[in-house]
Backbone as JSON, one array per atom type, in Angstrom:
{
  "sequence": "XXXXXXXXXXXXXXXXXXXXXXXXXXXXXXXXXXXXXXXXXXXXXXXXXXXXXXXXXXXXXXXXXXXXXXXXXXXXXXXXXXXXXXXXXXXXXXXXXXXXXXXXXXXXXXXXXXXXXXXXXXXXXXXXXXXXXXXXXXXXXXXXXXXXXXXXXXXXXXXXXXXXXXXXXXXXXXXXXXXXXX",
  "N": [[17.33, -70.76, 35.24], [14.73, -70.32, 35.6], [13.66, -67.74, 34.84], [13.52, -68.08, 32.24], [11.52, -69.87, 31.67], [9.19, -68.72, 32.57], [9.2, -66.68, 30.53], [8.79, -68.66, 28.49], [5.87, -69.46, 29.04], [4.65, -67.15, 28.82], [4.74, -66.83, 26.08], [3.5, -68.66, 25.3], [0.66, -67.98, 26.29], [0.55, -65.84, 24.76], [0.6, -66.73, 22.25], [-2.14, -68.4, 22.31], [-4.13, -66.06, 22.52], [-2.85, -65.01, 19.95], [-3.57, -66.75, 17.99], [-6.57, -66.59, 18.2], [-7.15, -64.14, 17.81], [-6.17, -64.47, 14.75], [-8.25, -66.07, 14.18], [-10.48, -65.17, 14.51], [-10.22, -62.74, 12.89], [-8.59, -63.4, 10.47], [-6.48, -63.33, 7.66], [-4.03, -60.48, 7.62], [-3.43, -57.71, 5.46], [-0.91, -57.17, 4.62], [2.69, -58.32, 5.37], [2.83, -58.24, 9.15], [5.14, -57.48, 10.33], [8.49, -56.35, 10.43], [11.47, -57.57, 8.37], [13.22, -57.39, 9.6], [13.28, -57.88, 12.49], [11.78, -60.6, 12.37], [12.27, -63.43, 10.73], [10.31, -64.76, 9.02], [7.4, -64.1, 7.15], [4.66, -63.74, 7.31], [0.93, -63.33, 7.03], [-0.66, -63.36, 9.0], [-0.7, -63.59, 13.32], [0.08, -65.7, 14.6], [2.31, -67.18, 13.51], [4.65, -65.93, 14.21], [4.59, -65.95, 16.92], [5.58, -67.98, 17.12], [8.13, -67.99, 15.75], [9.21, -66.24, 17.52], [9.24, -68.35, 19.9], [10.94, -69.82, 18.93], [13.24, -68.47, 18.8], [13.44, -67.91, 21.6], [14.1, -70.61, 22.43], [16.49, -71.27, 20.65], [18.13, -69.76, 22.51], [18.07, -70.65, 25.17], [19.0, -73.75, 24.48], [21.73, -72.56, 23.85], [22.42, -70.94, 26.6], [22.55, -73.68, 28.18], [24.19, -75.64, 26.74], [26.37, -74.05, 26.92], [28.12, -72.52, 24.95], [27.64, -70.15, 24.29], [28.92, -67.25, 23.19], [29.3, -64.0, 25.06], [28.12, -61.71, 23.63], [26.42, -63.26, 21.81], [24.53, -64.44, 23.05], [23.63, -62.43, 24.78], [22.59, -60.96, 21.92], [20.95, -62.45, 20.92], [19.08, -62.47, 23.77], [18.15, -59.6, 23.29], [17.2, -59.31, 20.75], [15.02, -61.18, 21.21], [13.38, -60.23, 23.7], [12.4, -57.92, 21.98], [10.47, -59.22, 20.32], [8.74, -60.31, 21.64], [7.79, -57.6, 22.65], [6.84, -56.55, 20.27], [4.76, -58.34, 19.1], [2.82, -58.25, 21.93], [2.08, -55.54, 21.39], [1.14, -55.44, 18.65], [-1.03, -57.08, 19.53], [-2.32, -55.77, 21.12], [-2.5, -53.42, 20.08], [-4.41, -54.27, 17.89], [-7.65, -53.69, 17.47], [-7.65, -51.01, 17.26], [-6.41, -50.43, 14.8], [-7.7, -52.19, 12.93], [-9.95, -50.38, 13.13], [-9.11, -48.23, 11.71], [-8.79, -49.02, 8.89], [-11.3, -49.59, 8.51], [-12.84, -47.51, 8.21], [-15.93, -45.73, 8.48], [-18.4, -45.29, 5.84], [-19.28, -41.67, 4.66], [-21.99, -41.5, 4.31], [-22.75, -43.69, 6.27], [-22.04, -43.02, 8.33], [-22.27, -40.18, 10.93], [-21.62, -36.46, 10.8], [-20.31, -35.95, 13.9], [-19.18, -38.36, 14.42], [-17.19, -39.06, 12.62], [-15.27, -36.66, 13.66], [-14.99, -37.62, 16.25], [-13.41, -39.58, 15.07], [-11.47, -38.57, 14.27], [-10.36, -36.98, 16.34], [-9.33, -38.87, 17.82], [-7.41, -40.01, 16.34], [-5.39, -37.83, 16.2], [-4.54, -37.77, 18.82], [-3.55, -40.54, 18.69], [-1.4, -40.03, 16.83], [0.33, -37.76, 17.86], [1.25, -40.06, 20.03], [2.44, -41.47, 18.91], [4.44, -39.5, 17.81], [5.77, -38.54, 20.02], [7.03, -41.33, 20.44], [8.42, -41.91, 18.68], [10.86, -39.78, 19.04], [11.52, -40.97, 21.41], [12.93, -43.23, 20.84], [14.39, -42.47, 18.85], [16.54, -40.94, 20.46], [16.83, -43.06, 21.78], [18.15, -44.76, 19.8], [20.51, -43.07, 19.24], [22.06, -43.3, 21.61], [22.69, -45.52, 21.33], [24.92, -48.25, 21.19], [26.91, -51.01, 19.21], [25.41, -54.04, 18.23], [22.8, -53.36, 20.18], [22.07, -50.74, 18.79], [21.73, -51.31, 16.51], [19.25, -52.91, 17.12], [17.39, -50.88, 17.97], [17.39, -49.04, 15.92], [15.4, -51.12, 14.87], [13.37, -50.58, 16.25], [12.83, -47.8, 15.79], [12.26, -47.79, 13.13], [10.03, -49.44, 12.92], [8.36, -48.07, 14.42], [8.08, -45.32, 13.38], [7.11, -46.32, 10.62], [4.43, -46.96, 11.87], [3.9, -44.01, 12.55], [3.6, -42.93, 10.39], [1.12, -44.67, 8.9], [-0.58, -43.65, 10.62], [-1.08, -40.97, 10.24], [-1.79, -41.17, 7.76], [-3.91, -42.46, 7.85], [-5.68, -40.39, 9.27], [-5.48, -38.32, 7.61], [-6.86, -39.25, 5.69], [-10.05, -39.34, 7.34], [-10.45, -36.38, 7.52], [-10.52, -36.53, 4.78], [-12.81, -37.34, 4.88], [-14.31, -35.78, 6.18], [-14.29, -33.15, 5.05], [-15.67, -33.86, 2.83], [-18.61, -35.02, 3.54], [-19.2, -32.12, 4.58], [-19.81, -30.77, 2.64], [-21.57, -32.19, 1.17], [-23.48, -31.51, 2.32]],
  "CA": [[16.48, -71.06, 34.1], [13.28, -69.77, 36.27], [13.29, -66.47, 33.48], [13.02, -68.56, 30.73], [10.51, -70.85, 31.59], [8.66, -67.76, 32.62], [9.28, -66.55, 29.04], [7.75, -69.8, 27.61], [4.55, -69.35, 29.18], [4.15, -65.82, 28.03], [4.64, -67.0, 25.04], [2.16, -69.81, 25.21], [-0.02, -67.18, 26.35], [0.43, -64.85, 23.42], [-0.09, -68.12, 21.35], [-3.61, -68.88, 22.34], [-4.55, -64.79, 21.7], [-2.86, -64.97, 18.55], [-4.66, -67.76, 17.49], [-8.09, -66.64, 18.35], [-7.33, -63.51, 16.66], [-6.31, -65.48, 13.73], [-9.14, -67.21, 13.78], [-11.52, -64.36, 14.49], [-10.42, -61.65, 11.7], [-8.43, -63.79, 9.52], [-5.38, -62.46, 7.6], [-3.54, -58.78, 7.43], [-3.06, -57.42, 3.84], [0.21, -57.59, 4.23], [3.21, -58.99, 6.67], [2.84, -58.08, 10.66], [6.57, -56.97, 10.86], [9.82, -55.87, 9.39], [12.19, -58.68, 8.19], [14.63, -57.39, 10.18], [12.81, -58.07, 13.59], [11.33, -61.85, 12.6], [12.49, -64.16, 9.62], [8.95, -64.91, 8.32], [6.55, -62.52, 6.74], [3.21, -63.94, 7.45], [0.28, -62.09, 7.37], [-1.09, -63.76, 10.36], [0.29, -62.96, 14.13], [0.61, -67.14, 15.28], [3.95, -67.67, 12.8], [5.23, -64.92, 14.47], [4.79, -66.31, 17.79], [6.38, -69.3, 17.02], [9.35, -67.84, 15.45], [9.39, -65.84, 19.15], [9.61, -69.14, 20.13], [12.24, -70.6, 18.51], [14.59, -67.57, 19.12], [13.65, -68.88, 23.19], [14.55, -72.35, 22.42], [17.86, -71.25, 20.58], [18.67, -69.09, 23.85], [17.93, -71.83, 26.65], [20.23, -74.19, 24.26], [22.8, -71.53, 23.93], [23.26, -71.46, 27.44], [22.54, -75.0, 28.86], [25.35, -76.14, 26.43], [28.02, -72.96, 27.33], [28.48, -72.25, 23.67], [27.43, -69.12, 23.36], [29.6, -66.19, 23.97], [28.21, -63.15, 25.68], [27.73, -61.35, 22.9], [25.55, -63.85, 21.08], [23.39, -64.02, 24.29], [23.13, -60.49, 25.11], [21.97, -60.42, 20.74], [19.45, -63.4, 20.96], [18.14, -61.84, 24.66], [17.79, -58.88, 23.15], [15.81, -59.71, 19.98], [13.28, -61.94, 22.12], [12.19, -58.91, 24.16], [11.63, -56.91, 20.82], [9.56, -59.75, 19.26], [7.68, -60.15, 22.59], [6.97, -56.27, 22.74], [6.05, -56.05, 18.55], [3.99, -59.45, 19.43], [2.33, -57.7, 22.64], [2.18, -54.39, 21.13], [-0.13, -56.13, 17.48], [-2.52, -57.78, 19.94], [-3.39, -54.52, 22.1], [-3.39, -52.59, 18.66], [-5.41, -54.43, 16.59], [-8.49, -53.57, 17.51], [-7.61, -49.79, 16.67], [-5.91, -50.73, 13.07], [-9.18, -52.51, 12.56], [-11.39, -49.1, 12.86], [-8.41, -47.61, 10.82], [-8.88, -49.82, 7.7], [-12.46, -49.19, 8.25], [-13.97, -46.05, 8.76], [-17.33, -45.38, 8.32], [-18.17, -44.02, 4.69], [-19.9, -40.64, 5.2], [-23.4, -42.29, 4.31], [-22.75, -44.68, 7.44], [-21.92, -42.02, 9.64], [-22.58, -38.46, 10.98], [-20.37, -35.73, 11.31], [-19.8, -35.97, 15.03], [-18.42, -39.4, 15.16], [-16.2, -38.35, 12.37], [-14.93, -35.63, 14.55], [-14.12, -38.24, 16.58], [-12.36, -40.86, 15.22], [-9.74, -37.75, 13.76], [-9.25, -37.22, 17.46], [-8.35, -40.05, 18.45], [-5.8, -40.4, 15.33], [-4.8, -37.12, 16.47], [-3.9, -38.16, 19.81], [-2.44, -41.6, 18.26], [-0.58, -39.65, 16.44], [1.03, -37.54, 19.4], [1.94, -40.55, 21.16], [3.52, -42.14, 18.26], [5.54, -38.6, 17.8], [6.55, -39.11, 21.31], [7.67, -42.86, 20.87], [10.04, -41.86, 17.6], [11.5, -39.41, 19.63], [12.05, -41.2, 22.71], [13.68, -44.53, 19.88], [15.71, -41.58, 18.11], [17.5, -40.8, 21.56], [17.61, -44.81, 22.37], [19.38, -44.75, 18.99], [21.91, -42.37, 19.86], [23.23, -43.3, 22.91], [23.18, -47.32, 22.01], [26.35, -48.52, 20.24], [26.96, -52.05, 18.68], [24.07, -54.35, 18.07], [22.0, -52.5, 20.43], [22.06, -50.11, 17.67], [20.97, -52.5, 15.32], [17.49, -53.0, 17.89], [16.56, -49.79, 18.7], [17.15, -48.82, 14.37], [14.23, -51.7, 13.89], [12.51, -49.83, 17.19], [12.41, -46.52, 15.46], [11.87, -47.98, 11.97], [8.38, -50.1, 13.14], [7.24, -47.34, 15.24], [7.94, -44.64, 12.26], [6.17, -46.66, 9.82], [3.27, -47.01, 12.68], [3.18, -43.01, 12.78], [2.9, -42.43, 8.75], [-0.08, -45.58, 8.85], [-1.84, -42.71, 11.28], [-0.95, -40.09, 9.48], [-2.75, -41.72, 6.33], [-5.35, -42.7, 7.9], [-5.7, -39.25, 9.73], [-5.94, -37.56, 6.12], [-8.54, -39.98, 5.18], [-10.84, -38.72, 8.2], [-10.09, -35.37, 7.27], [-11.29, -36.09, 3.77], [-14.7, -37.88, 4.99], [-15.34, -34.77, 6.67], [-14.85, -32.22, 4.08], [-16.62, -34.69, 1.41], [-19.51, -34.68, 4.6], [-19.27, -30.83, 5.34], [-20.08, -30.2, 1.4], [-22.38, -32.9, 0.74], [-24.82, -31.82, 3.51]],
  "C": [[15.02, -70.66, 34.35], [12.64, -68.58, 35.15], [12.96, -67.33, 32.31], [12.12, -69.74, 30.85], [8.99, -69.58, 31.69], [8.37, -66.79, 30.99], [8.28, -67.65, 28.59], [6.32, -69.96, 28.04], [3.87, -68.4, 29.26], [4.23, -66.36, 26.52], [3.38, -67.82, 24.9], [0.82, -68.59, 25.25], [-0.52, -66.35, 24.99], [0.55, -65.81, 22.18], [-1.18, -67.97, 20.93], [-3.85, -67.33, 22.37], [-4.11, -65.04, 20.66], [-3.68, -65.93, 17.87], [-6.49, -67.54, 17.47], [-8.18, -65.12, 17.77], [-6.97, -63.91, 15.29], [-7.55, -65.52, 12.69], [-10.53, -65.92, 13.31], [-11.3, -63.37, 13.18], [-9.57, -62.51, 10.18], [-6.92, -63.0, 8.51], [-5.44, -61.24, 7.01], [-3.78, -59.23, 5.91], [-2.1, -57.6, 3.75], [1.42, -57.95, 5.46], [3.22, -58.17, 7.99], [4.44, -56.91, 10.92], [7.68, -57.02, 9.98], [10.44, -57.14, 9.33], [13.41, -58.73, 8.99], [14.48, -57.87, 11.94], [12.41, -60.0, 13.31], [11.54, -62.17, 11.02], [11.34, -63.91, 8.8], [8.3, -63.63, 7.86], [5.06, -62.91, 6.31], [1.97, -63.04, 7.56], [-1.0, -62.67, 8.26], [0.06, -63.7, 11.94], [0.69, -64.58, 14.5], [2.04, -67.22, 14.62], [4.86, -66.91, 13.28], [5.8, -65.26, 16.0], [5.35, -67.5, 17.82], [7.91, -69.18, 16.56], [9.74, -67.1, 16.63], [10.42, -67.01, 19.87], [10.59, -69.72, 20.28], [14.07, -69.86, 18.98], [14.64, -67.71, 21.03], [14.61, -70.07, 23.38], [16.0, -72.18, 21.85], [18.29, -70.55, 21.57], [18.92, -70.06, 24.88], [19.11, -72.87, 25.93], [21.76, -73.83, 24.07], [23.29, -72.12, 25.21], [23.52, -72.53, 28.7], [23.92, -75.3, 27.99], [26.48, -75.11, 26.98], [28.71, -72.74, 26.09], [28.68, -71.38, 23.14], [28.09, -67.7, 23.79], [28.75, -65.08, 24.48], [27.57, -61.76, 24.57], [26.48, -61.62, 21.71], [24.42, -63.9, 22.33], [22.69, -63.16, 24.38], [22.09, -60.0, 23.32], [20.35, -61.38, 20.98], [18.63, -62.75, 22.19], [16.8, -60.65, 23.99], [16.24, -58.82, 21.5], [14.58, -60.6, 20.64], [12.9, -61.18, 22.57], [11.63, -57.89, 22.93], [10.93, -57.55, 20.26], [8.94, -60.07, 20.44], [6.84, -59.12, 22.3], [6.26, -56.49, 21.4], [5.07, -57.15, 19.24], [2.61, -58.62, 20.67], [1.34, -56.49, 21.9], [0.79, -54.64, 19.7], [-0.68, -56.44, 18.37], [-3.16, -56.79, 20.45], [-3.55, -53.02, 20.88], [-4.66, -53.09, 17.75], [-7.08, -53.87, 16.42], [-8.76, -51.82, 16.69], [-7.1, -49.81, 15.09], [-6.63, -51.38, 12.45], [-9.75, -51.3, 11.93], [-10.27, -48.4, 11.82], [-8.88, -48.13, 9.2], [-10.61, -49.64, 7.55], [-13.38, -48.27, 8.71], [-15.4, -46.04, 7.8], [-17.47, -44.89, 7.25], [-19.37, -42.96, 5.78], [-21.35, -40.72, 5.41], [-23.84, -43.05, 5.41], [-22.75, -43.93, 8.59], [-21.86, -40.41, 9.68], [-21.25, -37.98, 11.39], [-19.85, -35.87, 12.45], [-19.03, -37.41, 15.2], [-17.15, -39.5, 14.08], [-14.77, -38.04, 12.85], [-14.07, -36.67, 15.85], [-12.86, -39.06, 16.7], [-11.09, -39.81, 14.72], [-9.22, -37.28, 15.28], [-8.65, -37.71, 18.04], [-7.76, -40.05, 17.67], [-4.94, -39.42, 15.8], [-3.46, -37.38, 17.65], [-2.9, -39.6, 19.38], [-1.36, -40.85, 18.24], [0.56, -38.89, 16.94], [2.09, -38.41, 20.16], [2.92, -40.99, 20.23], [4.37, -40.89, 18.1], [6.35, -38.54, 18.9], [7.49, -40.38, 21.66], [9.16, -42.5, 19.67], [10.97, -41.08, 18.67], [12.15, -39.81, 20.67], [12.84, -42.84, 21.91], [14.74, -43.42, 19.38], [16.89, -41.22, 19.26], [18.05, -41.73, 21.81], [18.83, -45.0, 20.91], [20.77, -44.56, 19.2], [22.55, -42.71, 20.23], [23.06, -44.83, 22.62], [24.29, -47.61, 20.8], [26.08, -50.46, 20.03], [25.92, -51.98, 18.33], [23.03, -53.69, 18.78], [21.22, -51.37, 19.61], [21.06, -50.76, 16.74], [19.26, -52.62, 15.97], [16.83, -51.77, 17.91], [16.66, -49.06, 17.13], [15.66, -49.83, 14.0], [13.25, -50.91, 15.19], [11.76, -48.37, 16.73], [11.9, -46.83, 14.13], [10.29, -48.24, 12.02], [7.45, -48.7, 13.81], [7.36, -45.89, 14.25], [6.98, -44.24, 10.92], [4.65, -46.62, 10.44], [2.6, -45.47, 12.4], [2.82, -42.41, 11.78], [1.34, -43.53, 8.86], [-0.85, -44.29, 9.41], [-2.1, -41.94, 10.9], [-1.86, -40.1, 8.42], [-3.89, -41.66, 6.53], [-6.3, -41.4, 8.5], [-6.3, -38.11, 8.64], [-7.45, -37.81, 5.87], [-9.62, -39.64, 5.88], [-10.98, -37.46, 7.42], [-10.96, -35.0, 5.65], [-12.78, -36.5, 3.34], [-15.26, -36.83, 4.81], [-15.17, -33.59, 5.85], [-15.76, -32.59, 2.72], [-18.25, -33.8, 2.2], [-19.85, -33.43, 4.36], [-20.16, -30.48, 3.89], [-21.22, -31.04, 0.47], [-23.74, -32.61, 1.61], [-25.95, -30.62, 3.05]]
}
């Protein structure tokens, strides 16, 4: 039971961050995560970590009682590490899906920093072409429910690489507004 106590105080952990981002920006526009990864559809990250939670707490009772066949195990395991990672994965993004939602109008800022922020989407954008691809292979080769995880793996991180995409444009059309306004 040493792993899953270990679990519960990562979680706790990624609690008290969620909470103080919370607190600090206040809520998304719209829900954190697919329905198919976490019940809820909050547009704060704490409800999220609590439904983490709960899918802990039905695991540890799973198999303290001996109830749960190995198939239901191996499903509940496996969704807790994917709502860890998404969980993980929102706190060490946000700061970049921040500057996304708010770029600089062209009045606020000069061409060169611009220039920047489309390279860094660029490069986002790269890695996320790298992550579908390396979820489209995990697809492939995983059968059953596995299947089922690594379909909401490629779905979230899909939707992640159109968001960059978008916002990638939108740079794109600062700087020809910029280029023609100057």
């Amino acid at each position: 039971m040493k792993p899953l106590s270990e679990l519960s105080n990562l979680l706790a952990q990624l609690e008290s961050q969620a909470k103080l981002k919370d607190q600090k920006y206040g809520e998304h526009h719209q829900a954190l995560f697919d329905q198919s990864l976490f019940r809820c559809q909050a547009k704060q990250l704490h409800p999220y970590v609590n439904e983490a939670q709960s899918t802990l707490d039905r695991l540890a009772a799973q198999l303290k009682s001996g109830t749960e066949t190995v198939h239901q195990a191996h499903y509940l395991s496996e969704k807790l590490i994917c709502q860890i990672d998404a969980i993980k994965k929102e706190l060490s993004s946000f700061q970049v899906r921040q500057q996304e939602h708010h770029i600089p109008s062209p009045k606020q800022s000069d061409l060169n920093r611009l220039y920047q922020h489309l390279a860094q989407h660029h490069e986002w954008e790269l890695s996320l072409k790298n992550m579908v691809s390396q979820y489209e292979q995990e697809y492939r080769n995983a059968t059953g429910r596995e299947k089922a995880l690594a379909s909401q793996k490629l779905t979230a991180t899909q939707r992640r690489l159109q968001r960059c995409q978008q916002a990638k444009l939108k740079i794109e059309k600062h700087i020809t507004y910029k280029e023609r306004n100057q």
